[in-house]
Coordinates of C-alpha atoms in Angstrom, one line a residue:
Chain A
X272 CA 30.1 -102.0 45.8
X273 CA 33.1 -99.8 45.8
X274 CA 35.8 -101.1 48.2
X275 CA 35.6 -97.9 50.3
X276 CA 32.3 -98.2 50.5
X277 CA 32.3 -101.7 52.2
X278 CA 35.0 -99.9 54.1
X279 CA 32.9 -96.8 54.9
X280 CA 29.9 -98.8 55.9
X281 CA 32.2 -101.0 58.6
X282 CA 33.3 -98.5 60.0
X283 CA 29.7 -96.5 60.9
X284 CA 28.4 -100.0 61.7
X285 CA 31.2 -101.2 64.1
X286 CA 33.5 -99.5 66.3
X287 CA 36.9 -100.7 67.4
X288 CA 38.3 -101.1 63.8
X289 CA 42.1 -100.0 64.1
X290 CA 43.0 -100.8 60.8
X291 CA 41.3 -102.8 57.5
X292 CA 41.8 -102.8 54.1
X293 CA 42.0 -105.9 51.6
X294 CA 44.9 -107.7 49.7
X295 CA 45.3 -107.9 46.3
X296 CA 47.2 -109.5 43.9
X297 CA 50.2 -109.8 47.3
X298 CA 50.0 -106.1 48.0
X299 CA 47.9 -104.0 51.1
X300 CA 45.0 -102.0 49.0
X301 CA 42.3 -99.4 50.2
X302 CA 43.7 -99.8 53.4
X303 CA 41.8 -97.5 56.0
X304 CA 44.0 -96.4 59.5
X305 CA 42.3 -95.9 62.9
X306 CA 44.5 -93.6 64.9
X307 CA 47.4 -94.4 66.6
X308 CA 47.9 -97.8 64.8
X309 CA 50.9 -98.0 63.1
X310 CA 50.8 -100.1 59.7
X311 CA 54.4 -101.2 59.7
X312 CA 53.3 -103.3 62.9
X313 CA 50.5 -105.6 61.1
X314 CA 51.9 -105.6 57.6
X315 CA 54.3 -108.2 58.1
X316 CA 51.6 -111.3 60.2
X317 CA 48.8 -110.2 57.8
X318 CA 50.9 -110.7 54.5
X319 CA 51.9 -113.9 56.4
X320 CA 48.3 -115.0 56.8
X321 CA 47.2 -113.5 53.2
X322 CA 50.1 -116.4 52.0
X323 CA 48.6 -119.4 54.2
X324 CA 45.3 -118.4 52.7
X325 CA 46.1 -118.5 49.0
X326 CA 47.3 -121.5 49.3
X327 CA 44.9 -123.6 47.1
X328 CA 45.9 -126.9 48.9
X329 CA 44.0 -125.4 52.0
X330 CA 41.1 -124.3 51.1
X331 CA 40.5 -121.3 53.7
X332 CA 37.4 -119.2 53.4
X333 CA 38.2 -117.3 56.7
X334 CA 40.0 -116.7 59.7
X335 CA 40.0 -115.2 62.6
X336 CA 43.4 -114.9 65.1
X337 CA 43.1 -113.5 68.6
X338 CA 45.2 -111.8 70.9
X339 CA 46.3 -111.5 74.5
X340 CA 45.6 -107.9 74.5
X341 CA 41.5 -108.3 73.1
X342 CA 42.5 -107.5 70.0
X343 CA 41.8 -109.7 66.6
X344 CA 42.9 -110.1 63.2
X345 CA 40.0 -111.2 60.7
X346 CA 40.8 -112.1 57.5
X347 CA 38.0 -113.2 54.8
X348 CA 38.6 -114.1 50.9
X349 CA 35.7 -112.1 49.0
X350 CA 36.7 -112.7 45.5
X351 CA 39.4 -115.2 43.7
X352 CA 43.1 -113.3 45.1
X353 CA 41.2 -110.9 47.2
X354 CA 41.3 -110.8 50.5
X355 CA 39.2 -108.4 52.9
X356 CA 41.7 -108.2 56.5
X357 CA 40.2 -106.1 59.8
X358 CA 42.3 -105.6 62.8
X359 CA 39.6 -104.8 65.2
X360 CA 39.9 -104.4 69.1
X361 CA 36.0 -105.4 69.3
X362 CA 35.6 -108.7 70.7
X363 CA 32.5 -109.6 69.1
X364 CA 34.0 -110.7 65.4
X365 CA 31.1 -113.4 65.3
X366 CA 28.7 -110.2 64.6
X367 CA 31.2 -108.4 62.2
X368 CA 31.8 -111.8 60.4
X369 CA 27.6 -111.9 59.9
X370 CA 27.7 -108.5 59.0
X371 CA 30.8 -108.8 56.1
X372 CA 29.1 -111.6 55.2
X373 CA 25.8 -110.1 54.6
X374 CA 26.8 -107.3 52.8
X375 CA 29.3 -109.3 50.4
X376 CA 26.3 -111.8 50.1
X377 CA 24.2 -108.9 48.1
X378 CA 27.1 -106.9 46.7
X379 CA 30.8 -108.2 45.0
X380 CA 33.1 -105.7 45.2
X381 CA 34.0 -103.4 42.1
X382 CA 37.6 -103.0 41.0
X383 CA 36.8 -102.3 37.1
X384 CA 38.7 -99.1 37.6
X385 CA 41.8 -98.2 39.1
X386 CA 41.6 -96.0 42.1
X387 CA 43.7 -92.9 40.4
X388 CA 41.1 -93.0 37.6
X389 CA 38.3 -93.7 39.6
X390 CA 39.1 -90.6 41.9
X391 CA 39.9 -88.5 39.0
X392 CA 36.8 -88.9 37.6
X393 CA 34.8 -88.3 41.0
X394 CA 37.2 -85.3 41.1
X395 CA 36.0 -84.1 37.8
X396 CA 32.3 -84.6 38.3
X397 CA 32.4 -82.5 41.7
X398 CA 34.9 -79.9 40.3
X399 CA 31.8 -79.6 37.6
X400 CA 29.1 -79.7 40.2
X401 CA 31.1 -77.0 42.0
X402 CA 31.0 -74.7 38.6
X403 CA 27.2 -74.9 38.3
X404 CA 26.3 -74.2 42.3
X405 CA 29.0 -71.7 42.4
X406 CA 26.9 -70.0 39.7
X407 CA 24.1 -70.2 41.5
X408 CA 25.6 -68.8 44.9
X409 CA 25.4 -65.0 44.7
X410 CA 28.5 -62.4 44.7
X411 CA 27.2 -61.0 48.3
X412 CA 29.8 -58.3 47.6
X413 CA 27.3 -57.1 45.1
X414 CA 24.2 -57.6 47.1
X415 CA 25.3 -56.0 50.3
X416 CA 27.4 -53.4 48.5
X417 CA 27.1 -49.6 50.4
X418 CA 24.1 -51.3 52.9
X419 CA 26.3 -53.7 55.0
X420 CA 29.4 -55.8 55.2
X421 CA 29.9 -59.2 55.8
X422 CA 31.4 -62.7 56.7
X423 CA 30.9 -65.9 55.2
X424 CA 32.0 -69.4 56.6
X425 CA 31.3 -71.6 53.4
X426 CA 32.8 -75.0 53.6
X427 CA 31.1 -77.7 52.2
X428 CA 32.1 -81.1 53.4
X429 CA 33.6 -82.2 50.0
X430 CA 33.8 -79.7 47.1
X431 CA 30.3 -79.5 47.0
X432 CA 27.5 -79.7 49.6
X433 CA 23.9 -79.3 50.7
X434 CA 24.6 -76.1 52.4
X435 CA 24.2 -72.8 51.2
X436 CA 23.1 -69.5 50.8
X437 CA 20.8 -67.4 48.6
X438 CA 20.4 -63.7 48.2
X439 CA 18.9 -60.7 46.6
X440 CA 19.2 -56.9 46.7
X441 CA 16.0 -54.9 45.3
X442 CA 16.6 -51.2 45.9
X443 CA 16.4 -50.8 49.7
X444 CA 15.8 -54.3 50.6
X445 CA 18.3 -57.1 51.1
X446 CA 17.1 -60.3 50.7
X447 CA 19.6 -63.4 52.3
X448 CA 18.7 -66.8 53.2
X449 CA 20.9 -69.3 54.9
X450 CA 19.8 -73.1 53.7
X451 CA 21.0 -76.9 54.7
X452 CA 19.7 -79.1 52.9
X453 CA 19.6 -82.9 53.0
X454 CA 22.6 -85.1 52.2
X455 CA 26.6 -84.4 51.2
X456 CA 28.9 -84.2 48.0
X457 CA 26.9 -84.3 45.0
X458 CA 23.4 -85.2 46.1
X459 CA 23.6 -82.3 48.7
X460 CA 24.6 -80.0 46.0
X461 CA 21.5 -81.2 43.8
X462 CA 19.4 -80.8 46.4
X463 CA 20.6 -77.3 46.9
X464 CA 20.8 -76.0 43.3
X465 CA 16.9 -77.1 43.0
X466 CA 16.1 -75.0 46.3
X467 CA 17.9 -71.9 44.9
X468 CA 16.4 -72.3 41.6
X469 CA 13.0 -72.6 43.4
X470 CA 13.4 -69.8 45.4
X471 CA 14.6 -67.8 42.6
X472 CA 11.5 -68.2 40.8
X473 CA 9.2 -67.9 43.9
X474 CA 10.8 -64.6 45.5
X475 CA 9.4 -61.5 45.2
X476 CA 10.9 -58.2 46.7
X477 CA 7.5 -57.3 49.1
X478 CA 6.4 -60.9 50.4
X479 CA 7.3 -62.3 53.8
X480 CA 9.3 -64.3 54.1
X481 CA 7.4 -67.0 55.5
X482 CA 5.6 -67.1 52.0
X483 CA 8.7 -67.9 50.4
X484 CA 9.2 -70.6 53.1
X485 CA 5.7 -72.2 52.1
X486 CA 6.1 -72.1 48.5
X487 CA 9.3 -73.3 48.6
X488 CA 7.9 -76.6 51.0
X489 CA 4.7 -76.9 48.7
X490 CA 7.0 -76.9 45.3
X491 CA 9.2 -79.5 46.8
X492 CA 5.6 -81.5 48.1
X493 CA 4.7 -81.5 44.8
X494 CA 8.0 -82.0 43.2
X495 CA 9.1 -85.3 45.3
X496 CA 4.6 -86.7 44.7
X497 CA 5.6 -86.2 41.1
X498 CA 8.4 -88.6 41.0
X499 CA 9.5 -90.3 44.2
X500 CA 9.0 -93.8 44.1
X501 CA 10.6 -94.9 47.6
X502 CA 13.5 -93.6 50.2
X503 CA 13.5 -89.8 50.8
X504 CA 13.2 -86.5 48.9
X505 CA 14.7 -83.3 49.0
X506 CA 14.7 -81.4 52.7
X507 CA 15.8 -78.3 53.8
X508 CA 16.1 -76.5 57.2
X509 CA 16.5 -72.9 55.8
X510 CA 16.7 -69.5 57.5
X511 CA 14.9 -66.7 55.1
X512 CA 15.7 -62.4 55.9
X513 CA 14.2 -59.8 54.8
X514 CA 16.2 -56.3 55.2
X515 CA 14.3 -53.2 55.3
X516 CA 17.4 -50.6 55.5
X517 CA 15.1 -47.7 55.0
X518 CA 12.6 -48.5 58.0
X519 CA 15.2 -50.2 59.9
X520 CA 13.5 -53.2 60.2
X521 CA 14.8 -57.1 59.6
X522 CA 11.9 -59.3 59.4
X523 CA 12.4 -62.9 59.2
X524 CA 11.6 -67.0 59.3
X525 CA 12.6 -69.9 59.1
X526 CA 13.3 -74.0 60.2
X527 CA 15.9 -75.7 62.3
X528 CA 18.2 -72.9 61.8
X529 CA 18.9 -70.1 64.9
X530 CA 19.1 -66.5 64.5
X531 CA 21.9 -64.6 66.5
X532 CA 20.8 -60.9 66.9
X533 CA 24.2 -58.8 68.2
X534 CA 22.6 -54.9 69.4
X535 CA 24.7 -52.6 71.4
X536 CA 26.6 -55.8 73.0
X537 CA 23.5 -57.8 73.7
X538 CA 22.8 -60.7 71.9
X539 CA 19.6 -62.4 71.7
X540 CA 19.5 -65.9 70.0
X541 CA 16.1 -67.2 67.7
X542 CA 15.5 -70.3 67.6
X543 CA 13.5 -72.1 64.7
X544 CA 11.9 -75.0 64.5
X545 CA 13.2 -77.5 62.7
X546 CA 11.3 -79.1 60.0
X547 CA 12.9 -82.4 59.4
X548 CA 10.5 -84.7 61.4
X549 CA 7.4 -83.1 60.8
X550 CA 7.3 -80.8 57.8
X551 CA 3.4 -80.3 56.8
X552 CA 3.3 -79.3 60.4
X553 CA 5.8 -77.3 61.1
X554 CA 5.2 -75.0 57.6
X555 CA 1.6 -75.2 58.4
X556 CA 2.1 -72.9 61.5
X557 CA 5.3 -71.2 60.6
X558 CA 5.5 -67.1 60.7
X559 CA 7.2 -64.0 59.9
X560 CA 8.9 -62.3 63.0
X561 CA 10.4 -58.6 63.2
X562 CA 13.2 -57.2 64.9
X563 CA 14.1 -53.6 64.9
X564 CA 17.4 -52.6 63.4
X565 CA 20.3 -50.2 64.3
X566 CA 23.3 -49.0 63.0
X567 CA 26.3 -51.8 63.8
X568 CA 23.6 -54.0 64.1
X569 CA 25.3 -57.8 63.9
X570 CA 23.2 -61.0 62.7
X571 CA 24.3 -64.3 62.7
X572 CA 23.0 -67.5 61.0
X573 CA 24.8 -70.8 60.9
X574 CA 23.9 -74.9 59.9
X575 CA 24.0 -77.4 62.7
X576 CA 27.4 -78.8 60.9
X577 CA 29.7 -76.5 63.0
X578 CA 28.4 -77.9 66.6
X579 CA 28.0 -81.4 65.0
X580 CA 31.9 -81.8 64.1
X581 CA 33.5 -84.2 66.1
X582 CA 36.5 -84.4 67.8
X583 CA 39.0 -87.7 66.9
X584 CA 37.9 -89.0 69.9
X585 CA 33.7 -88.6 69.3
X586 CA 33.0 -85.0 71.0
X587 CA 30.7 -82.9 69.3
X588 CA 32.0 -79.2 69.2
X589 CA 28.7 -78.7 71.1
X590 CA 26.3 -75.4 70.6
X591 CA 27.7 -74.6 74.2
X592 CA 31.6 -74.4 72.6
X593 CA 30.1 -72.5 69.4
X594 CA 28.0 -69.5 71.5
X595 CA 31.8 -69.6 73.5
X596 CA 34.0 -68.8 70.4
X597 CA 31.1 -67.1 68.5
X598 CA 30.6 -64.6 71.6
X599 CA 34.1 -64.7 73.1
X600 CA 34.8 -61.0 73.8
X601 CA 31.0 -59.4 73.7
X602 CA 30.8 -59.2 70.0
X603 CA 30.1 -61.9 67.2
X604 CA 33.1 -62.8 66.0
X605 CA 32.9 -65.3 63.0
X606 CA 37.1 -65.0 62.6
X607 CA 38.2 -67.8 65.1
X608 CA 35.9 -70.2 64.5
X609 CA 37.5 -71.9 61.6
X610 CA 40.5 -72.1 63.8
X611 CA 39.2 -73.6 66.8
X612 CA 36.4 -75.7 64.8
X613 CA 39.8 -77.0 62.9
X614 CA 41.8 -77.5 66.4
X615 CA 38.9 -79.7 67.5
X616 CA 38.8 -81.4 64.7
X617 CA 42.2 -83.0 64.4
X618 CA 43.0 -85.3 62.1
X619 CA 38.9 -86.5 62.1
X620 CA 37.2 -85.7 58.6
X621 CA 34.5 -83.0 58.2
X622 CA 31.5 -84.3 59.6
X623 CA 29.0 -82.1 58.0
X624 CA 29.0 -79.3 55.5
X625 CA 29.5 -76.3 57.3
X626 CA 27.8 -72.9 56.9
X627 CA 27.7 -69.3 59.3
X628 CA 27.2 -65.9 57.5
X629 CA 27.5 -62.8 59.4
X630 CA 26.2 -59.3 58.5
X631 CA 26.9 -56.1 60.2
X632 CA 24.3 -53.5 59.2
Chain B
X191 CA 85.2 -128.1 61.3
X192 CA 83.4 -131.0 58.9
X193 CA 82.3 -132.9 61.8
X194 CA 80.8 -129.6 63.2
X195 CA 78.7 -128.8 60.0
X196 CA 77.8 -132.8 60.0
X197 CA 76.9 -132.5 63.6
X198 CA 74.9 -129.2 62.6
X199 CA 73.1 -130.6 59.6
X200 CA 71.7 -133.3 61.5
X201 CA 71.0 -131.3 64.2
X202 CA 68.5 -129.5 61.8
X203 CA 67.0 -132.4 60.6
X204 CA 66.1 -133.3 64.1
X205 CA 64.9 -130.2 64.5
X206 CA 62.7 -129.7 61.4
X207 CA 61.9 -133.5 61.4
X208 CA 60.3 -134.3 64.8
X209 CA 59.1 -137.6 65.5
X210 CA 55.4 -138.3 64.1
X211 CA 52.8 -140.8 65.2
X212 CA 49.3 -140.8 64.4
X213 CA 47.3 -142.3 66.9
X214 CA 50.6 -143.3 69.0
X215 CA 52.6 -142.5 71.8
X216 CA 55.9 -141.8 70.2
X217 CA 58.0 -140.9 72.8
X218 CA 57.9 -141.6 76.7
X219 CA 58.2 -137.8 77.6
X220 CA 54.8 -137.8 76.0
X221 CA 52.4 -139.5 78.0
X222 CA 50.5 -136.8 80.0
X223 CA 50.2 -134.5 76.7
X224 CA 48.6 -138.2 75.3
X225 CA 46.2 -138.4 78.0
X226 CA 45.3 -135.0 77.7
X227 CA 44.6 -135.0 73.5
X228 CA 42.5 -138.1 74.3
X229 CA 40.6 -136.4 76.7
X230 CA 40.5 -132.9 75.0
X231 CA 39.1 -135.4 71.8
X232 CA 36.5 -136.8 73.9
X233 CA 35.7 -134.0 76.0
X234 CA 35.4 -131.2 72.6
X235 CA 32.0 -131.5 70.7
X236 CA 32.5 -132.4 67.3
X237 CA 35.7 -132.6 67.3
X238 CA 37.3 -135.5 64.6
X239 CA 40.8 -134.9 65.6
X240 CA 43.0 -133.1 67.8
X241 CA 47.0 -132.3 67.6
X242 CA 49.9 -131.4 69.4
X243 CA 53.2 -129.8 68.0
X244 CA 55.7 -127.3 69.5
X245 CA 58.5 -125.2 68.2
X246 CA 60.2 -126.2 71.3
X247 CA 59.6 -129.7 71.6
X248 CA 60.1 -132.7 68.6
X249 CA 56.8 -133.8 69.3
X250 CA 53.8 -134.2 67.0
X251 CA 50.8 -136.3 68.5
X252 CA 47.7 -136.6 66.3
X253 CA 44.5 -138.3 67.5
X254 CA 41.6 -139.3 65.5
X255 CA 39.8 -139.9 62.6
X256 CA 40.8 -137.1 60.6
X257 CA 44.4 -136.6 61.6
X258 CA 45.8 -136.7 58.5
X259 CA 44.1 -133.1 58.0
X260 CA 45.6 -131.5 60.7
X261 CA 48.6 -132.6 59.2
X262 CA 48.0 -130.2 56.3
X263 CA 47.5 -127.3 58.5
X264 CA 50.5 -127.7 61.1
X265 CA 52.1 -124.9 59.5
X266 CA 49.4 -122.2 60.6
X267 CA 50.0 -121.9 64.1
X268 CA 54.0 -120.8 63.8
X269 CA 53.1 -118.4 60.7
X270 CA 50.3 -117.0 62.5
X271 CA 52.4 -115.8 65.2
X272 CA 52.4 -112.1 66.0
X273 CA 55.2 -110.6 66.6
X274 CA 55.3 -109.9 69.9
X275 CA 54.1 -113.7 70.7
X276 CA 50.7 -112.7 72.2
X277 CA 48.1 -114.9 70.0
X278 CA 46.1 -117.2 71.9
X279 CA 43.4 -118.6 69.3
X280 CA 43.4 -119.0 65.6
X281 CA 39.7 -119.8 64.2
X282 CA 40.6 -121.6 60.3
X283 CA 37.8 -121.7 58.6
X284 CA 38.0 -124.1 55.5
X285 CA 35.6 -125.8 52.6
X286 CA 35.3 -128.9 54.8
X287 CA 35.4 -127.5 58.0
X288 CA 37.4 -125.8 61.0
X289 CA 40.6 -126.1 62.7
X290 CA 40.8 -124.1 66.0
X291 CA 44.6 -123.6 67.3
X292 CA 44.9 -123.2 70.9
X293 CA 48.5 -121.3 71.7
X294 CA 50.3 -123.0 74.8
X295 CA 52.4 -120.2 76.1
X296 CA 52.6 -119.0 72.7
X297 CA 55.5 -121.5 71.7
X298 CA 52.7 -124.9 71.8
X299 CA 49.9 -125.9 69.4
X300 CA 47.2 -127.3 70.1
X301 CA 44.8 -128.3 66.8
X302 CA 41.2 -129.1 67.0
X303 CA 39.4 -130.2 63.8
X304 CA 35.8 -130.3 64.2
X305 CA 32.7 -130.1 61.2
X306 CA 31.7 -126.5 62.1
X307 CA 31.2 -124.4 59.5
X308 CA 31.3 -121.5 62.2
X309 CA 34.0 -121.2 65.1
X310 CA 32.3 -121.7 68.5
X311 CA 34.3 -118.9 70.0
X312 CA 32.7 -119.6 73.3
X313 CA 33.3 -123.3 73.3
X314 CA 36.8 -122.8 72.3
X315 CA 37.1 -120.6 75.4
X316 CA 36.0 -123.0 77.6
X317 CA 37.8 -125.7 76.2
X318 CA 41.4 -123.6 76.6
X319 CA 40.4 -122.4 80.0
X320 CA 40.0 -126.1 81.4
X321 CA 43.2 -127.6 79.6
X322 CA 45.4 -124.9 79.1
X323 CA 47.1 -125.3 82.9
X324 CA 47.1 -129.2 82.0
X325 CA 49.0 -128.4 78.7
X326 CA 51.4 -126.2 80.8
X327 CA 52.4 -128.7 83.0
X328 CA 52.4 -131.8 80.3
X329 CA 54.7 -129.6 78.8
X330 CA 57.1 -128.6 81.0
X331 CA 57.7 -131.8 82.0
X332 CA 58.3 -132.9 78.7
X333 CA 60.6 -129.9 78.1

């Protein structure tokens, strides 16, 4: 185990932690900050402690120092001159002492390569996971060229992410789908690449696009029967258009993913079910759906990463705050939500890849 | 000015040096904050030993069987000091047992040594909640 993950996993398993991190060789390493602790006021007691606990005439396996102001200072050796430190507001240390325990009884922590290399490396392998999805992604400049124009909001929550979207252009039909699929990073992007590549080879320009839907779900089926052994396989909540500019027509379906239709300053949201819980279901019973087009006509699709952000202090955006930017002055304006989805953010990482295309007909 | 840095050099030997006893009273100030290790070693499951020391006061009383291990951890409590003086327990978790530290107004020690692998946080909070006034008062008279 990677020292950020054990650092990762304490944090999604315990709040309170203000500030961790481990000591190595007499110097503060893979140290992680909650906000608003400063590190120059703890530095100073837990090298103090890090120094009673090396000493080999002591013996020390753990400690645990509490303060006045329910606050404590946990300090635990995990390897020979490594020490794991977690200054936690939490009161209950016996359970995160259980916990650090557990996990160190099943995994030793990895330092066989610098950080600086270790990140390089990561670094590389997503910069070369970027290349190949990026070839994948479409030039919607192309597609939509002379039929439409267009916004995109592609921001994956690392270099490379599950989300994405898909298109094709066939004389008078435009075909765009808008897909999240399961996971982050690099595993999202697998996921991803193998949906586009599926629904590359299952698209055809007069099917509905519910078929394309199905076929996708039943290649997957059959895909994750052929070789998953145990945990979970590849899903995808996916949004699937079908632009008719001749008869004016958009036809469309799709899971877990809404549909914002903009016409003549009305705006009429579709909702889809989502597919995540119950997929044989769900795909059993899902449909095509029409909606006339006009001129100026605006459509909207986004993934549930934009209303999922939080806040540094836990808030979700909230769908409420997303239809309030997204519809601020009667029209659907994709241009300030990066800016307000960014203010709300803070200083708090992307939770979720994020995903919103917008086409104006 | 010799006499003053004599003066001063013994003054921090006295100082660094306080009197020891192990299993004694030592010094007459002493007798309530005796009474009270007895009866925090008698009234603390498990304990083995229990110690007193101060960075105000040269007293260091020991009591019990395994005194002598105390002795190797007296220097915890001072290092283990936050800054701003607001620790009140130190769980020590060692190979052959624990040491809890009880903070008297943050300047006192007070060492338990008992077989637990585990601190009994709750025990421990019991234990300073019923002695801790009794330390206080031992302790200023002593001062």
């Amino acid at each position: 185990m990677r020292p950020q993950q054990l650092f990762d996993d304490l944090n999604q398993n315990f709040s309170g932690i203000l500030y961790s991190g481990l000591v190595i060789k007499d110097e503060i390493r893979h140290a992680t900050l909650g906000s608003g602790i400063d590190p120059d006021d703890h530095e100073a007691l837990i090298m103090r402690l890090y120094f009673i606990a090396i000493d080999p005439e002591k013996d020390i396996t753990y400690f645990i120092n509490q303060y006045e102001e329910g606050k404590y200072l946990y300090f635990i050796k995990v390897d020979e001159g490594v020490w794991l430190f977690i200054l936690s507001a939490n009161q209950s240390f016996a359970k995160l002492h259980f916990y650090v325990k557990f996990l160190l009884s099943d995994n030793s922590l990895r330092f066989d390569e610098p950080d600086e290399t270790r990140s390089h490396t990561t670094d590389e392998r997503l910069n070369s996971a970027k290349r190949i999805q990026d070839m994948l992604l479409p030039n919607l400049d192309a597609v939509l060229k002379g039929l439409g124009t267009y916004e995109l909001l592609y921001q994956p929550k690392d270099v490379v992410g599950g989300d994405f979207y898909w298109a094709h252009q066939d004389k008078d039909v435009t075909w765009i789908a808008v897909g999240d699929c399961t996971g982050h990073s690099m595993e999202g992007a697998l996921a991803s690449v193998s949906v586009m590549s599926i629904l590359n080879q299952l698209y055809h320009r007069d099917m509905k696009p519910h078929w394309l839907i199905k076929g996708l779900h039943k290649s997957l089926s059959d895909m994750q029967n052929q070789s998953l052994t145990d945990g979970y396989g590849i899903g995808c909540e996916l949004l699937v258009m079908r632009i008719d500019h001749k008869q004016g027509e958009l036809t469309y379906s799709g899971t877990g993913m809404p549909l914002y239709h903009l016409n003549q300053g009305k705006l009429k949201i579709f909702h889809t079910k989502s597919a995540n819980l119950d997929p044989a279901r769900v795909i059993k019973y899902i449909r095509t759906r029409k909606l006339p087009l006009v001129r100026k006509d605006a459509i909207l699709v986004h993934s549930d990463g934009i209303k999922d952000q939080l806040s540094p202090l836990g808030k979700r955006f909230s769908t409420r705050r997303l239809y309030q930017v997204l519809f601020a002055d009667g029209t659907l304006r994709l241009d300030n939500l990066q800016q307000e989805l960014n203010r709300h953010r803070g200083s708090e990482p992307q939770t979720d890849d994020i995903i919103a295309l917008k086409l104006v007909i | 000015m010799e006499i003053i840095l004599f003066n001063f050099y013994f003054y921090i030997i006295e100082q660094n040096e306080p009197l020891r006893s192990y299993g004694r009273k030592v010094n007459p100030m002493n007798n309530d904050l005796d009474q009270l290790l007895d009866e925090l070693l008698n009234t603390y499951t498990d304990a083995l030993a229990v110690s007193f020391h101060s960075m105000e006061l040269p007293i260091t009383v020991s009591k019990g069987e395994a005194a002598d291990i105390l002795e190797k951890y007296k220097d915890i409590p001072m290092l283990s000091l936050d800054e701003t003086f607001q620790t009140t327990f130190s769980f020590i978790i060692t190979k052959s047992g624990s040491i809890v530290i009880f903070f008297i107004n943050q300047l006192h020690f007070v060492s338990v040594y008992t077989t637990n692998a585990d601190p009994n946080k709750e025990l421990a909070s019991r234990m300073y909640d019923s002695f801790k006034d009794r330390f206080e008062q031992a302790i200023a008279i002593a001062l």
